[in-house]
């Protein structure tokens, strides 16, 4: 059986690709990860982990590392109006009361996932430039002249995926009409800032988010502001801290306390896409942002990528080299509607967050009621459904 199990090549060494590699390795499947950067790493930014993905990190024995490097946020988490008037608590548990919501530095999560893999699994400095496949094998070519053959290839290479066009024709990203300023402030510069909560302030056309990362040593902030500027979808375009401060002039004083300490900020143009109708073509399938880039207004981008990886590993564990393509279709069928629902939910939540309401009382009531949606989101465990899909 071991000899007949598929060899999987993953293109992309971010959170989704590395988690999938860990989940596949745990199933005894041979994996190779190819990352275009010269070394595995992430630029400085925060990511929010929620119970629906933490349960899978727990399954792989990584929960202790998440607890060490993350920052658990608790029941003091709140939504506020722009002037600091409270709106509602933030749902931080699943419906059983399990609190597994962590602010994480992306670099820390990537390092946790990379370090959990055998050293020979990850190949840095491999930028994908081409792909081909026949009935028995798939081949990826790289800018450095190397090629890789595998039974299954997973495109986990992000929103600008080089491999996605081999599955489905390119789609045009639709500007969401807003730009996010984001960055990190050392907690020592704002020692009174709480490190046990996620906080968001909502105003007309804008909202501001802050939560702790790296065990509370850093505060991650994101300021969402309207913009009709055309920008590439990028995490790392430089921004002007003074412009950021001006955007939130007149808001709650504690926001200014934080923004006054910002020395470097980045701008992130937000784009929306319709859910893809196809993720898989024979021995190639998509995962994470390559399959379902979503707006950040549910904080689910990384969490859904982790769900993808767990579903993929659970299904491929019951496949062999011959049945691998059928297993990929089972993975796609299982995941496509789930992530489409989350994509739609993120879009709708952005409307709430940017106060696109004539009556803010309606918005506030929806923010309060949204806790039930989050409970269902966090309760979901992909493993039982993936097991059933594999057996079916």
Tab-separated table of C-alpha atoms in Angstrom:
chain	number	residue	atom	x	y	z
A	1	UNK	CA	0.000	0.000	0.000
A	2	UNK	CA	2.822	2.412	0.851
A	3	UNK	CA	4.323	1.968	-2.624
A	4	UNK	CA	0.984	2.756	-4.273
A	5	UNK	CA	0.254	5.887	-2.268
A	6	UNK	CA	0.471	9.148	-4.225
A	7	UNK	CA	3.463	11.457	-4.049
A	8	UNK	CA	2.154	15.018	-3.618
A	9	UNK	CA	3.959	18.166	-4.766
A	10	UNK	CA	2.731	21.398	-3.186
A	11	UNK	CA	3.578	24.664	-4.923
A	12	UNK	CA	3.608	27.427	-2.320
A	13	UNK	CA	5.182	27.518	1.134
A	14	UNK	CA	2.719	29.787	2.924
A	15	UNK	CA	0.285	28.848	5.680
A	16	UNK	CA	-2.002	26.756	3.452
A	17	UNK	CA	0.751	24.848	1.679
A	18	UNK	CA	2.755	24.129	4.816
A	19	UNK	CA	-0.276	23.034	6.820
A	20	UNK	CA	-1.355	20.714	4.000
A	21	UNK	CA	2.170	19.254	3.947
A	22	UNK	CA	1.965	18.563	7.681
A	23	UNK	CA	-1.470	16.975	7.395
A	24	UNK	CA	-0.382	14.770	4.477
A	25	UNK	CA	2.832	13.760	6.239
A	26	UNK	CA	0.793	12.749	9.282
A	27	UNK	CA	-1.115	10.378	6.989
A	28	UNK	CA	2.134	8.806	5.793
A	29	UNK	CA	1.968	10.427	2.357
A	30	UNK	CA	5.208	11.594	0.726
A	31	UNK	CA	5.164	15.357	0.173
A	32	UNK	CA	7.444	17.933	-1.436
A	33	UNK	CA	6.872	21.677	-0.992
A	34	UNK	CA	8.235	24.210	-3.490
A	35	UNK	CA	8.419	27.871	-2.432
A	36	UNK	CA	9.530	30.689	-4.710
A	37	UNK	CA	11.162	32.794	-1.973
A	38	UNK	CA	14.831	32.089	-1.224
A	39	UNK	CA	13.821	31.031	2.277
A	40	UNK	CA	10.590	30.161	4.028
A	41	UNK	CA	9.166	33.170	5.802
A	42	UNK	CA	6.418	35.776	5.930
A	43	UNK	CA	6.365	39.536	6.020
A	44	UNK	CA	5.214	41.053	9.277
A	45	UNK	CA	1.466	40.899	9.699
A	46	UNK	CA	-1.127	39.377	11.955
A	47	UNK	CA	-3.441	36.475	11.260
A	48	UNK	CA	-6.410	35.416	13.360
A	49	UNK	CA	-6.855	31.712	14.145
A	50	UNK	CA	-10.314	30.466	15.109
A	51	UNK	CA	-11.588	27.157	16.573
A	52	UNK	CA	-12.487	25.643	13.181
A	53	UNK	CA	-8.787	25.575	12.252
A	54	UNK	CA	-7.160	25.294	15.684
A	55	UNK	CA	-8.789	21.870	16.156
A	56	UNK	CA	-6.727	20.662	13.174
A	57	UNK	CA	-3.504	22.195	14.476
A	58	UNK	CA	-4.342	20.380	17.704
A	59	UNK	CA	-4.744	17.084	15.823
A	60	UNK	CA	-1.248	17.488	14.399
A	61	UNK	CA	0.276	18.174	17.809
A	62	UNK	CA	0.855	21.888	17.164
A	63	UNK	CA	-1.549	23.417	19.679
A	64	UNK	CA	1.166	23.924	22.299
A	65	UNK	CA	3.263	25.929	19.829
A	66	UNK	CA	0.221	28.027	18.915
A	67	UNK	CA	-0.441	28.709	22.590
A	68	UNK	CA	3.211	29.690	23.116
A	69	UNK	CA	3.547	32.031	20.129
A	70	UNK	CA	-0.031	33.193	19.778
A	71	UNK	CA	-2.121	35.515	21.937
A	72	UNK	CA	-5.408	34.086	23.186
A	73	UNK	CA	-8.216	36.623	22.931
A	74	UNK	CA	-11.101	36.340	25.320
A	75	UNK	CA	-14.528	37.510	26.345
A	76	UNK	CA	-13.561	41.174	26.681
A	77	UNK	CA	-13.355	41.349	22.870
A	78	UNK	CA	-15.760	44.016	21.581
A	79	UNK	CA	-17.221	45.900	18.646
A	80	UNK	CA	-17.471	49.679	19.111
A	81	UNK	CA	-18.891	52.625	17.257
A	82	UNK	CA	-16.205	54.951	15.891
A	83	UNK	CA	-16.332	57.114	19.048
A	84	UNK	CA	-15.829	54.168	21.395
A	85	UNK	CA	-19.474	53.497	22.300
A	86	UNK	CA	-19.812	49.719	22.708
A	87	UNK	CA	-21.948	47.780	20.226
A	88	UNK	CA	-21.626	44.090	21.082
A	89	UNK	CA	-19.251	41.434	22.349
A	90	UNK	CA	-17.238	39.437	19.809
A	91	UNK	CA	-17.905	35.709	19.535
A	92	UNK	CA	-14.620	34.051	20.514
A	93	UNK	CA	-15.803	30.511	21.251
A	94	UNK	CA	-17.615	27.764	19.427
A	95	UNK	CA	-21.081	26.852	20.704
A	96	UNK	CA	-19.600	24.492	23.309
A	97	UNK	CA	-17.720	27.401	24.898
A	98	UNK	CA	-14.289	26.290	23.700
A	99	UNK	CA	-12.122	29.373	23.281
A	100	UNK	CA	-9.428	28.751	20.683
A	101	UNK	CA	-9.134	32.186	19.078
A	102	UNK	CA	-5.543	33.376	18.773
A	103	UNK	CA	-3.837	36.381	17.303
A	104	UNK	CA	-0.732	35.113	15.517
A	105	UNK	CA	2.176	36.765	13.736
A	106	UNK	CA	2.169	35.190	10.285
A	107	UNK	CA	5.918	34.611	10.448
A	108	UNK	CA	5.494	32.678	13.714
A	109	UNK	CA	2.767	30.445	12.277
A	110	UNK	CA	4.793	29.782	9.125
A	111	UNK	CA	7.828	28.900	11.241
A	112	UNK	CA	5.788	26.530	13.429
A	113	UNK	CA	4.473	24.732	10.360
A	114	UNK	CA	7.843	24.631	8.563
A	115	UNK	CA	9.730	23.368	11.619
A	116	UNK	CA	7.259	20.527	12.095
A	117	UNK	CA	8.182	19.075	8.686
A	118	UNK	CA	11.200	16.892	7.895
A	119	UNK	CA	13.989	19.103	6.527
A	120	UNK	CA	14.022	17.429	3.123
A	121	UNK	CA	10.365	18.278	2.413
A	122	UNK	CA	10.681	22.024	1.720
A	123	UNK	CA	12.553	23.381	-1.314
A	124	UNK	CA	12.987	27.167	-1.305
A	125	UNK	CA	14.060	29.225	-4.303
A	126	UNK	CA	11.704	27.387	-6.680
A	127	UNK	CA	9.463	29.810	-8.594
A	128	UNK	CA	6.899	27.912	-10.641
A	129	UNK	CA	6.904	28.782	-14.348
A	130	UNK	CA	5.013	25.933	-15.983
A	131	UNK	CA	2.945	22.791	-15.649
A	132	UNK	CA	2.020	19.761	-17.716
A	133	UNK	CA	0.391	16.428	-17.053
A	134	UNK	CA	-0.583	13.190	-18.706
A	135	UNK	CA	-2.673	10.314	-17.481
A	136	UNK	CA	-0.055	8.998	-15.078
A	137	UNK	CA	2.042	11.933	-13.868
A	138	UNK	CA	2.138	15.709	-13.374
A	139	UNK	CA	5.232	17.884	-13.862
A	140	UNK	CA	6.022	21.336	-12.533
A	141	UNK	CA	8.852	23.420	-13.979
A	142	UNK	CA	10.682	26.188	-12.140
A	143	UNK	CA	12.615	29.315	-13.062
A	144	UNK	CA	15.855	27.812	-11.719
A	145	UNK	CA	15.684	25.075	-14.375
A	146	UNK	CA	14.485	22.350	-12.035
A	147	UNK	CA	11.441	20.170	-12.650
A	148	UNK	CA	9.391	18.105	-10.227
A	149	UNK	CA	7.253	15.071	-10.994
A	150	UNK	CA	4.434	13.929	-8.734
A	151	UNK	CA	1.212	11.952	-8.774
A	152	UNK	CA	-0.690	14.945	-7.410
A	153	UNK	CA	0.133	18.661	-7.609
A	154	UNK	CA	-1.515	21.130	-5.229
A	155	UNK	CA	-1.446	24.818	-6.125
A	156	UNK	CA	-1.135	26.653	-2.814
A	157	UNK	CA	0.617	29.607	-4.440
A	158	UNK	CA	-1.773	32.326	-3.379
A	159	UNK	CA	-3.908	34.972	-4.978
A	160	UNK	CA	-1.520	35.407	-7.929
A	161	UNK	CA	-1.323	31.648	-8.499
A	162	UNK	CA	0.846	30.611	-11.419
A	163	UNK	CA	-0.998	27.292	-11.605
A	164	UNK	CA	-4.623	28.429	-11.360
A	165	UNK	CA	-4.909	29.172	-15.140
A	166	UNK	CA	-4.132	25.501	-15.821
A	167	UNK	CA	-7.390	24.698	-14.001
A	168	UNK	CA	-9.728	27.577	-14.888
A	169	UNK	CA	-9.456	30.670	-17.106
A	170	UNK	CA	-8.162	33.769	-15.282
A	171	UNK	CA	-10.827	35.922	-13.631
A	172	UNK	CA	-10.669	39.672	-13.276
A	173	UNK	CA	-10.416	40.820	-9.666
A	174	UNK	CA	-13.087	43.333	-8.684
A	175	UNK	CA	-11.875	46.239	-6.509
A	176	UNK	CA	-13.745	46.326	-3.202
A	177	UNK	CA	-13.375	50.102	-3.049
A	178	UNK	CA	-11.181	50.076	0.003
A	179	UNK	CA	-7.572	49.828	1.092
A	180	UNK	CA	-6.280	48.386	4.358
A	181	UNK	CA	-3.393	49.970	6.243
A	182	UNK	CA	-1.759	47.361	8.427
A	183	UNK	CA	1.212	46.871	10.650
A	184	UNK	CA	2.531	46.007	14.090
A	185	UNK	CA	3.285	48.129	17.156
A	186	UNK	CA	5.468	46.772	19.993
A	187	UNK	CA	3.372	46.540	23.142
A	188	UNK	CA	6.091	48.289	25.118
A	189	UNK	CA	5.244	51.475	23.161
A	190	UNK	CA	1.593	51.231	24.243
A	191	UNK	CA	1.891	49.501	27.625
A	192	UNK	CA	-1.729	50.235	28.592
A	193	UNK	CA	-3.122	48.476	25.527
A	194	UNK	CA	-4.926	45.253	26.552
A	195	UNK	CA	-3.400	42.021	25.260
A	196	UNK	CA	-6.369	39.732	25.961
A	197	UNK	CA	-8.888	40.959	23.406
A	198	UNK	CA	-9.823	41.587	19.768
A	199	UNK	CA	-11.308	45.045	19.211
A	200	UNK	CA	-12.975	46.686	16.222
A	201	UNK	CA	-14.330	50.211	15.731
A	202	UNK	CA	-16.941	50.839	13.015
A	203	UNK	CA	-17.558	54.128	11.210
A	204	UNK	CA	-18.985	55.440	7.956
A	205	UNK	CA	-17.072	53.737	5.154
A	206	UNK	CA	-14.207	52.818	7.503
A	207	UNK	CA	-13.353	50.442	10.281
A	208	UNK	CA	-10.347	49.831	12.514
A	209	UNK	CA	-9.209	46.509	13.991
A	210	UNK	CA	-6.573	45.669	16.600
A	211	UNK	CA	-5.566	42.433	18.296
A	212	UNK	CA	-2.441	41.085	20.032
A	213	UNK	CA	0.065	38.687	18.459
A	214	UNK	CA	3.304	36.988	19.557
A	215	UNK	CA	2.139	36.297	23.116
A	216	UNK	CA	1.050	39.926	23.472
A	217	UNK	CA	4.442	41.421	22.643
A	218	UNK	CA	3.050	43.064	19.485
A	219	UNK	CA	-0.271	44.712	18.637
A	220	UNK	CA	-1.509	44.037	15.115
A	221	UNK	CA	-3.675	46.783	13.613
A	222	UNK	CA	-5.605	47.132	10.368
A	223	UNK	CA	-7.305	50.341	9.275
A	224	UNK	CA	-9.801	49.921	6.417
A	225	UNK	CA	-10.478	53.090	4.428
A	226	UNK	CA	-12.307	53.834	1.155
A	227	UNK	CA	-10.201	54.191	-1.977
A	228	UNK	CA	-10.751	54.188	-5.730
A	229	UNK	CA	-7.027	53.839	-6.386
A	230	UNK	CA	-6.037	50.939	-8.600
A	231	UNK	CA	-3.390	48.868	-6.804
A	232	UNK	CA	-1.973	45.410	-7.275
A	233	UNK	CA	-3.253	42.868	-4.758
A	234	UNK	CA	-0.299	43.087	-2.389
A	235	UNK	CA	0.349	42.691	1.312
A	236	UNK	CA	3.453	44.815	1.329
A	237	UNK	CA	3.042	48.129	-0.518
A	238	UNK	CA	4.401	50.937	1.683
A	239	UNK	CA	1.950	53.382	3.249
A	240	UNK	CA	2.200	56.789	4.932
A	241	UNK	CA	1.608	56.687	8.710
A	242	UNK	CA	0.494	60.324	8.702
A	243	UNK	CA	-2.172	59.618	6.083
A	244	UNK	CA	-3.343	56.682	8.202
A	245	UNK	CA	-3.570	58.872	11.300
A	246	UNK	CA	-5.565	61.482	9.386
A	247	UNK	CA	-8.035	58.872	8.146
A	248	UNK	CA	-9.069	58.131	11.733
A	249	UNK	CA	-8.935	61.687	13.112
A	250	UNK	CA	-11.827	62.261	15.488
A	251	UNK	CA	-12.272	58.575	16.303
A	252	UNK	CA	-11.943	56.978	19.757
A	253	UNK	CA	-8.933	58.407	21.600
A	254	UNK	CA	-7.410	54.980	22.215
A	255	UNK	CA	-7.024	54.484	18.445
A	256	UNK	CA	-4.891	57.634	18.361
A	257	UNK	CA	-2.873	56.313	21.286
A	258	UNK	CA	-1.944	53.350	19.097
A	259	UNK	CA	-1.544	55.176	15.776
A	260	UNK	CA	0.710	57.820	17.333
A	261	UNK	CA	3.274	55.033	17.820
A	262	UNK	CA	3.116	53.755	14.230
A	263	UNK	CA	6.399	54.313	12.404
A	264	UNK	CA	5.939	51.985	9.409
A	265	UNK	CA	2.702	50.896	7.755
A	266	UNK	CA	1.753	48.903	4.665
A	267	UNK	CA	-1.180	49.270	2.301
A	268	UNK	CA	-3.191	46.322	1.103
A	269	UNK	CA	-5.660	46.823	-1.764
A	270	UNK	CA	-8.820	44.758	-1.267
A	271	UNK	CA	-10.329	42.874	-4.175
A	272	UNK	CA	-13.244	40.495	-4.412
A	273	UNK	CA	-13.753	37.523	-6.708
A	274	UNK	CA	-16.687	35.293	-7.427
A	275	UNK	CA	-16.230	31.707	-6.175
A	276	UNK	CA	-14.507	29.511	-8.758
A	277	UNK	CA	-16.759	26.820	-10.280
A	278	UNK	CA	-13.794	24.471	-10.863
A	279	UNK	CA	-10.765	23.745	-8.654
A	280	UNK	CA	-9.419	20.550	-10.179
A	281	UNK	CA	-8.120	19.310	-13.503
A	282	UNK	CA	-6.968	15.694	-13.464
A	283	UNK	CA	-3.926	15.588	-11.145
A	284	UNK	CA	-3.858	19.318	-10.302
A	285	UNK	CA	-6.030	20.988	-7.657
A	286	UNK	CA	-6.145	24.351	-5.918
A	287	UNK	CA	-5.939	25.154	-2.212
A	288	UNK	CA	-6.302	28.299	-0.116
A	289	UNK	CA	-6.136	31.702	-1.788
A	290	UNK	CA	-5.330	30.086	-5.131
A	291	UNK	CA	-8.833	28.579	-5.014
A	292	UNK	CA	-10.857	31.045	-2.968
A	293	UNK	CA	-9.350	34.471	-2.275
A	294	UNK	CA	-11.731	36.234	0.087
A	295	UNK	CA	-12.152	39.605	1.705
A	296	UNK	CA	-10.739	39.700	5.248
A	297	UNK	CA	-13.992	40.669	6.987
A	298	UNK	CA	-14.511	37.287	8.661
A	299	UNK	CA	-10.817	36.678	9.378
A	300	UNK	CA	-11.100	33.310	7.634
A	301	UNK	CA	-8.483	33.302	4.861
A	302	UNK	CA	-5.866	31.278	6.741
A	303	UNK	CA	-8.489	29.267	8.624
A	304	UNK	CA	-10.174	28.082	5.432
A	305	UNK	CA	-6.773	27.189	3.954
A	306	UNK	CA	-6.130	24.997	6.995
A	307	UNK	CA	-9.545	23.363	6.584
A	308	UNK	CA	-8.653	22.729	2.921
A	309	UNK	CA	-5.403	21.039	3.910
A	310	UNK	CA	-7.071	18.802	6.486
A	311	UNK	CA	-9.804	17.782	4.034
A	312	UNK	CA	-7.232	17.053	1.325
A	313	UNK	CA	-5.086	14.884	3.603
A	314	UNK	CA	-8.078	12.979	4.975
A	315	UNK	CA	-9.319	12.149	1.477
A	316	UNK	CA	-5.919	11.370	-0.088
A	317	UNK	CA	-5.117	9.034	2.813
A	318	UNK	CA	-7.593	6.605	1.212
A	319	UNK	CA	-6.344	7.076	-2.362
A	320	UNK	CA	-3.588	5.522	-4.417
A	321	UNK	CA	-1.708	6.746	-7.477
A	322	UNK	CA	-4.454	5.623	-9.805
A	323	UNK	CA	-7.403	6.996	-7.818
A	324	UNK	CA	-5.682	10.298	-6.910
A	325	UNK	CA	-7.586	12.370	-9.523
A	326	UNK	CA	-10.937	11.028	-8.276
A	327	UNK	CA	-9.894	11.889	-4.729
A	328	UNK	CA	-9.133	15.470	-5.809
A	329	UNK	CA	-12.643	15.796	-7.218
A	330	UNK	CA	-14.063	14.533	-3.907
A	331	UNK	CA	-11.960	17.176	-2.092
A	332	UNK	CA	-13.250	19.895	-4.439
A	333	UNK	CA	-16.908	18.869	-4.053
A	334	UNK	CA	-16.562	18.876	-0.274
A	335	UNK	CA	-14.849	22.251	0.009
A	336	UNK	CA	-16.289	24.393	-2.749
A	337	UNK	CA	-19.677	25.264	-1.216
A	338	UNK	CA	-18.224	25.693	2.289
A	339	UNK	CA	-15.718	28.309	1.176
A	340	UNK	CA	-18.234	29.979	-1.162
A	341	UNK	CA	-20.470	30.475	1.877
A	342	UNK	CA	-17.584	31.992	3.808
A	343	UNK	CA	-16.641	34.215	0.850
A	344	UNK	CA	-20.212	35.540	0.714
A	345	UNK	CA	-20.269	36.007	4.469
A	346	UNK	CA	-17.051	38.042	4.361
A	347	UNK	CA	-18.548	40.281	1.677
A	348	UNK	CA	-21.731	40.838	3.711
A	349	UNK	CA	-19.793	41.491	6.895
A	350	UNK	CA	-17.729	44.157	5.148
A	351	UNK	CA	-20.955	46.044	4.468
A	352	UNK	CA	-21.783	45.923	8.172
A	353	UNK	CA	-18.311	46.943	9.236
A	354	UNK	CA	-18.301	49.962	6.912
A	355	UNK	CA	-21.712	51.037	8.213
A	356	UNK	CA	-23.476	50.992	4.825
A	357	UNK	CA	-26.805	51.495	6.631
A	358	UNK	CA	-29.130	54.465	6.959
A	359	UNK	CA	-30.083	53.229	10.433
A	360	UNK	CA	-27.057	52.267	12.547
A	361	UNK	CA	-29.393	50.570	14.992
A	362	UNK	CA	-30.072	47.948	12.309
A	363	UNK	CA	-26.337	47.509	11.793
A	364	UNK	CA	-25.742	47.140	15.526
A	365	UNK	CA	-28.508	44.539	15.804
A	366	UNK	CA	-26.978	42.573	12.922
A	367	UNK	CA	-23.522	42.740	14.517
A	368	UNK	CA	-25.028	41.327	17.724
A	369	UNK	CA	-26.945	38.585	15.896
A	370	UNK	CA	-23.872	37.658	13.850
A	371	UNK	CA	-22.536	35.732	16.861
A	372	UNK	CA	-24.774	32.816	15.848
A	373	UNK	CA	-23.185	32.665	12.383
A	374	UNK	CA	-19.738	32.623	13.961
A	375	UNK	CA	-20.709	29.801	16.306
A	376	UNK	CA	-21.733	27.677	13.325
A	377	UNK	CA	-18.554	28.675	11.494
A	378	UNK	CA	-16.374	27.713	14.457
A	379	UNK	CA	-18.272	24.484	15.245
A	380	UNK	CA	-17.539	23.013	11.828
A	381	UNK	CA	-15.159	20.051	11.725
A	382	UNK	CA	-14.144	19.067	8.205
A	383	UNK	CA	-12.738	15.648	9.148
A	384	UNK	CA	-15.990	13.631	9.501
A	385	UNK	CA	-17.286	14.963	6.165
A	386	UNK	CA	-13.926	14.401	4.472
A	387	UNK	CA	-13.831	10.834	5.794
A	388	UNK	CA	-17.323	10.212	4.430
A	389	UNK	CA	-16.359	11.790	1.087
A	390	UNK	CA	-13.301	9.560	0.837
A	391	UNK	CA	-15.291	6.416	1.584
A	392	UNK	CA	-18.106	7.476	-0.752
